XYZ file of C-alpha atoms in Angstrom:
402
model
C 150.032 -149.900 114.856
C 148.927 -152.563 117.284
C 149.577 -156.167 116.163
C 145.915 -157.114 116.528
C 144.766 -154.176 114.412
C 147.449 -154.902 111.762
C 146.233 -158.515 111.622
C 142.627 -157.531 110.958
C 143.612 -154.990 108.326
C 145.735 -157.597 106.531
C 142.846 -160.083 106.489
C 140.341 -157.460 105.315
C 142.657 -156.244 102.534
C 143.242 -159.783 101.299
C 139.538 -160.657 101.309
C 138.640 -157.439 99.502
C 141.291 -158.038 96.822
C 140.081 -161.577 96.145
C 136.452 -160.443 96.091
C 137.290 -157.739 93.538
C 139.152 -160.355 91.495
C 136.051 -162.515 91.384
C 133.742 -159.671 90.423
C 135.923 -158.354 87.615
C 136.435 -161.777 86.071
C 133.081 -163.385 86.598
C 131.241 -161.828 83.698
C 134.174 -161.341 81.341
C 134.056 -163.671 78.370
C 137.371 -162.819 76.776
C 140.920 -163.809 77.547
C 141.579 -160.476 79.242
C 142.393 -160.864 82.897
C 143.009 -164.588 82.678
C 146.573 -164.123 83.906
C 145.533 -162.257 87.033
C 144.949 -165.504 88.895
C 148.470 -166.656 88.131
C 149.960 -163.364 89.307
C 147.839 -162.951 92.397
C 148.200 -165.930 94.685
C 145.831 -165.358 97.653
C 147.793 -167.775 99.811
C 150.733 -165.378 99.851
C 148.746 -162.740 101.764
C 146.338 -164.993 103.616
C 147.518 -165.510 107.240
C 144.360 -167.446 108.193
C 144.534 -169.834 105.227
C 141.014 -168.937 104.071
C 141.894 -168.850 100.386
C 143.462 -171.274 97.958
C 144.346 -171.007 94.282
C 143.890 -173.823 91.787
C 145.439 -174.103 88.334
C 145.015 -177.318 86.350
C 145.712 -178.300 82.747
C 144.434 -181.847 83.254
C 140.872 -180.849 83.967
C 139.359 -182.569 80.899
C 138.720 -186.315 80.855
C 137.746 -186.309 77.219
C 135.599 -184.739 74.543
C 132.918 -185.912 72.127
C 129.827 -184.523 70.432
C 126.121 -185.185 70.065
C 124.492 -187.033 68.455
C 126.579 -190.004 69.578
C 125.551 -191.897 66.429
C 124.633 -190.597 62.985
C 121.259 -188.957 63.580
C 120.122 -186.277 61.158
C 117.202 -185.204 63.345
C 119.738 -182.804 64.848
C 120.186 -181.225 61.411
C 116.529 -180.843 60.452
C 115.437 -177.235 59.796
C 111.678 -176.694 59.529
C 109.568 -173.738 58.396
C 112.341 -171.648 56.894
C 112.174 -168.587 54.670
C 114.992 -170.115 52.665
C 116.442 -173.548 52.115
C 119.996 -174.736 51.573
C 120.556 -177.028 48.615
C 123.672 -178.935 47.560
C 126.759 -179.856 49.538
C 129.699 -178.252 51.283
C 132.584 -179.817 53.180
C 131.380 -182.905 55.020
C 127.695 -181.983 54.735
C 124.890 -182.630 52.249
C 121.792 -180.417 52.270
C 118.491 -181.887 51.069
C 115.743 -179.322 50.454
C 111.962 -179.714 50.509
C 108.971 -177.515 49.627
C 105.553 -178.623 50.864
C 102.292 -177.103 49.675
C 99.422 -177.438 52.133
C 95.959 -176.655 50.771
C 93.235 -176.747 53.436
C 89.720 -177.246 52.059
C 88.147 -174.881 54.533
C 90.266 -171.876 53.538
C 90.207 -172.100 49.766
C 86.932 -170.300 49.076
C 88.068 -167.324 51.160
C 91.598 -167.271 49.850
C 91.002 -167.851 46.153
C 88.111 -166.078 44.394
C 87.588 -168.410 41.435
C 84.523 -168.682 39.224
C 83.095 -171.858 37.710
C 83.994 -170.799 34.200
C 87.659 -170.056 35.043
C 90.152 -171.959 32.926
C 93.608 -173.033 34.076
C 96.181 -172.138 31.464
C 99.386 -173.189 33.220
C 101.141 -173.473 36.562
C 104.793 -172.824 37.442
C 107.061 -173.652 40.348
C 109.291 -170.630 41.025
C 112.791 -171.117 42.406
C 114.608 -167.899 43.187
C 118.091 -167.422 44.573
C 118.383 -165.785 47.972
C 120.449 -162.720 47.111
C 121.413 -162.107 50.746
C 123.831 -165.045 50.490
C 126.795 -165.878 48.334
C 125.548 -168.484 45.859
C 127.870 -170.326 43.551
C 127.671 -169.152 39.954
C 125.282 -170.863 37.539
C 124.529 -174.114 39.339
C 121.797 -176.492 38.200
C 119.365 -177.729 40.841
C 117.227 -180.784 40.202
C 113.613 -180.776 41.388
C 111.643 -183.973 42.010
C 107.935 -184.485 42.619
C 107.814 -186.248 45.976
C 105.315 -187.675 48.413
C 104.160 -185.277 51.132
C 105.550 -185.761 54.614
C 104.788 -184.568 58.121
C 106.687 -181.569 59.547
C 108.506 -183.828 62.013
C 109.879 -186.176 59.385
C 113.317 -185.735 57.884
C 113.672 -184.702 54.277
C 114.640 -187.788 52.316
C 115.133 -188.358 48.620
C 113.554 -191.247 46.758
C 115.395 -191.831 43.468
C 112.210 -193.382 42.062
C 110.354 -190.072 42.358
C 109.658 -188.423 38.988
C 111.979 -185.635 37.938
C 110.060 -182.379 37.489
C 112.933 -180.542 35.868
C 115.969 -178.427 36.602
C 116.433 -174.832 37.661
C 119.464 -172.606 37.342
C 120.635 -170.920 40.539
C 123.153 -168.084 40.480
C 123.824 -164.950 42.480
C 120.851 -162.986 41.120
C 118.900 -165.705 39.334
C 115.176 -166.254 39.179
C 113.981 -169.422 37.521
C 110.771 -171.375 37.133
C 109.670 -174.801 35.989
C 106.352 -175.404 34.327
C 104.340 -178.067 36.115
C 103.024 -180.998 34.069
C 99.433 -180.442 33.031
C 98.099 -183.379 35.054
C 99.856 -182.215 38.222
C 98.784 -178.611 37.667
C 95.174 -179.706 37.127
C 95.201 -181.849 40.257
C 96.443 -178.948 42.360
C 94.038 -176.544 40.725
C 91.072 -178.855 41.323
C 91.839 -178.948 45.050
C 92.446 -175.213 45.277
C 89.061 -174.527 43.662
C 87.167 -177.266 45.538
C 84.128 -176.551 47.753
C 82.251 -174.241 45.394
C 79.348 -176.694 45.368
C 78.500 -175.998 49.012
C 79.597 -179.426 50.251
C 80.576 -179.342 53.932
C 84.218 -180.398 53.877
C 85.396 -178.787 57.105
C 86.663 -182.044 58.568
C 88.543 -183.217 55.511
C 92.343 -183.254 55.810
C 94.551 -180.798 54.027
C 95.727 -181.857 50.595
C 99.459 -181.700 50.057
C 101.931 -181.594 47.229
C 105.673 -181.593 47.640
C 108.932 -181.140 45.781
C 112.391 -182.310 46.809
C 115.736 -180.714 45.983
C 118.395 -183.426 46.354
C 122.060 -182.739 47.047
C 123.023 -183.385 43.432
C 125.173 -180.271 43.228
C 128.757 -180.216 44.483
C 128.291 -176.646 45.689
C 126.040 -174.940 48.220
C 123.147 -172.761 47.090
C 120.560 -170.729 48.961
C 117.070 -170.429 47.526
C 114.015 -168.654 48.836
C 110.950 -170.670 49.786
C 109.578 -171.892 46.423
C 106.078 -170.918 45.355
C 103.578 -171.837 42.639
C 101.651 -169.511 40.361
C 98.428 -170.501 38.595
C 97.763 -168.642 35.357
C 93.999 -168.527 34.906
C 91.824 -167.332 32.035
C 88.759 -165.567 33.399
C 87.466 -162.268 32.034
C 91.139 -161.395 31.821
C 94.218 -163.520 32.381
C 94.935 -163.455 36.105
C 97.497 -165.097 38.360
C 97.197 -166.619 41.841
C 100.132 -167.571 44.057
C 100.446 -170.530 46.397
C 103.399 -170.409 48.797
C 105.220 -173.334 50.344
C 106.408 -174.293 53.785
C 110.058 -175.056 53.245
C 112.430 -177.339 55.095
C 115.868 -178.846 54.682
C 117.856 -181.577 56.386
C 121.634 -181.574 56.759
C 123.288 -184.977 56.486
C 126.868 -185.412 57.699
C 129.107 -187.640 55.591
C 131.264 -188.535 58.606
C 128.822 -188.273 61.496
C 130.107 -191.370 63.302
C 133.681 -190.113 63.398
C 132.622 -186.582 64.332
C 130.779 -187.935 67.378
C 134.156 -188.913 68.831
C 135.385 -185.304 68.696
C 134.215 -182.168 70.578
C 132.672 -180.475 67.531
C 129.889 -177.868 67.313
C 128.128 -177.126 64.029
C 125.565 -174.475 63.123
C 124.158 -176.280 60.077
C 124.055 -179.872 61.388
C 123.381 -178.582 64.932
C 125.987 -180.902 66.398
C 126.724 -180.093 70.066
C 130.208 -180.469 71.569
C 130.606 -181.996 75.031
C 133.686 -181.738 77.264
C 133.797 -184.031 80.302
C 135.402 -182.343 83.327
C 137.268 -184.289 86.016
C 135.877 -182.929 89.277
C 138.091 -185.108 91.463
C 140.923 -182.684 90.818
C 138.833 -179.947 92.403
C 137.862 -182.119 95.356
C 141.534 -182.681 96.145
C 141.813 -178.935 96.712
C 138.373 -178.337 98.186
C 138.499 -181.100 100.798
C 141.633 -181.979 102.773
C 142.655 -184.034 105.775
C 142.864 -181.000 108.073
C 139.071 -180.764 108.093
C 139.004 -177.325 106.460
C 136.818 -177.330 103.349
C 137.315 -174.773 100.578
C 133.790 -175.129 99.177
C 133.402 -171.469 98.228
C 134.433 -170.645 94.652
C 135.260 -166.968 94.251
C 136.433 -167.344 90.677
C 136.335 -170.244 88.228
C 137.753 -169.720 84.764
C 138.032 -172.257 81.974
C 140.315 -171.635 79.000
C 140.119 -173.549 75.721
C 140.645 -173.158 71.998
C 138.221 -173.290 69.083
C 139.400 -174.230 65.580
C 136.941 -173.228 62.821
C 136.506 -175.528 59.833
C 137.842 -173.745 56.765
C 135.303 -175.566 54.558
C 132.288 -174.732 56.710
C 132.959 -171.068 57.422
C 132.357 -168.210 55.003
C 134.518 -165.098 55.236
C 131.601 -162.903 56.358
C 130.361 -165.327 59.014
C 129.970 -164.246 62.623
C 129.469 -167.407 64.634
C 128.553 -167.365 68.331
C 128.340 -170.089 70.936
C 126.388 -170.856 74.089
C 127.506 -173.155 76.871
C 125.972 -175.021 79.822
C 127.712 -176.903 82.634
C 125.782 -179.790 84.228
C 126.559 -182.869 86.305
C 124.479 -185.187 84.088
C 125.013 -186.464 80.539
C 122.074 -185.450 78.324
C 121.808 -186.783 74.773
C 118.263 -185.688 73.874
C 118.273 -182.774 71.448
C 114.952 -181.266 72.572
C 116.048 -181.253 76.209
C 119.314 -179.516 75.348
C 117.584 -176.987 73.075
C 115.214 -176.067 75.888
C 118.161 -175.526 78.217
C 120.075 -173.469 75.669
C 117.001 -171.344 74.906
C 117.338 -169.758 78.353
C 120.736 -168.299 77.392
C 120.005 -164.957 75.764
C 123.555 -163.651 75.297
C 125.797 -166.017 73.335
C 129.546 -165.466 73.049
C 130.709 -164.127 69.675
C 133.621 -166.053 68.197
C 136.229 -163.448 67.250
C 139.402 -165.341 68.074
C 140.360 -168.967 68.539
C 141.130 -168.638 72.281
C 138.353 -168.323 74.840
C 138.019 -167.884 78.571
C 134.594 -168.474 80.095
C 133.293 -168.400 83.645
C 131.856 -171.607 85.075
C 131.949 -170.461 88.719
C 128.225 -170.378 89.513
C 127.365 -173.717 87.881
C 130.424 -175.411 89.376
C 129.578 -174.055 92.812
C 126.072 -175.515 92.616
C 127.381 -178.890 91.464
C 129.906 -179.152 94.295
C 127.424 -178.163 96.991
C 124.654 -180.425 95.693
C 126.822 -183.545 95.711
C 130.203 -184.863 94.701
C 129.871 -186.364 91.200
C 133.060 -187.541 89.526
C 132.332 -185.631 86.339
C 130.572 -182.582 84.977
C 129.716 -181.938 81.328
C 130.268 -178.699 79.447
C 127.880 -178.483 76.455
C 128.806 -176.032 73.669
C 126.325 -175.062 70.952
C 127.190 -172.803 68.002
C 124.496 -170.349 66.890
C 123.871 -167.142 65.018
C 125.726 -167.648 61.760
C 124.701 -165.338 58.931
C 125.189 -168.102 56.365
C 123.794 -170.878 58.594
C 127.258 -172.402 58.507
C 130.143 -172.734 60.907
C 131.772 -175.790 62.445
C 134.137 -175.465 65.414
C 136.383 -178.113 66.971
C 137.175 -177.341 70.600
C 140.652 -178.454 71.570
C 143.640 -178.084 73.844
C 145.119 -176.289 75.623
C 142.461 -176.703 78.282
C 143.204 -174.827 81.476
C 141.143 -174.338 84.618
C 141.931 -171.591 87.148
C 140.046 -170.946 90.353
C 140.209 -169.147 93.675
C 138.687 -171.213 96.495
C 137.719 -170.036 99.977
C 136.484 -171.414 103.259
C 134.146 -168.437 103.600
C 130.579 -169.283 102.718
């Protein structure tokens, strides 16, 4: 074979092999294939010097998590079918049930007559049987001041105690409301029968708080109220709540100094990447720039918290790589919402592709750092806390070909 033809075939074979390497690894989210980069060194079969391999274990400057300071707005869960009550591990769950009674809707929703008589009213607290509740736990219920949906659930020890309810695996319990509270709610529910135009009046609200008085975690369905009314016959009407809960971390300040992700408190881990190590390989004194990234793989380890992980939990995570540090929760949630396929956590070792994002960062400028944000999602029990740790390893195949 002629030398010139052999040269072109060698170059084409090398380029094709590296291209296939990139394609097979780019979308893989497991550890499989992570050793291929170590075995296949493109420089060995690259006569033109168009390819370069990179393998670094010092790619991480440091790790931390958001919020940077104790901030329970991250752990606020609004409008849920169920609420978490009690405590587990380093977290306290404070539940809330708000009852919103708009004036304008009551006459359509509740068909009362003027001679109806309120006999009693009950707050119903039922265990969520789809979760593993602790056996026979007592939950305290307090009558609290209504709050806006954006406010955190907080407990005021001066609020009056309504009573206690027993929560177990299959339990259903109820607490009779005091007559004055029941009458006040009933009067508002039955208001507007006189024909008064009250369209512009604000909604009346009543609320109940479930403090973290229990040393165990319990799941309860959204509480509801029943009014027992004496009309022609004894009838019952139901008023359902909008439920919320807020997760408070006992050690939030110390957790912020560690790369930790949590489903319940919604803490987001951040790993800071040292891009200068890449620039040393991308740019060199010979004037040849290896700005093309054919493959970029990042390996790391996730250690689940034994206290905040149930045996039947399947926790997933989503990740974003950016060249800016973002601490606002809403901004990060909007970014994460665009990721439709999270990675399921089945083992403690992970290999993810950061090629595309890293390529964009390098070509748009030369920042010293990039930030890898990791959010845990999708837990059946709304639990799961992961600490991301060493060994961190970055492997890449660089090329001069654009």
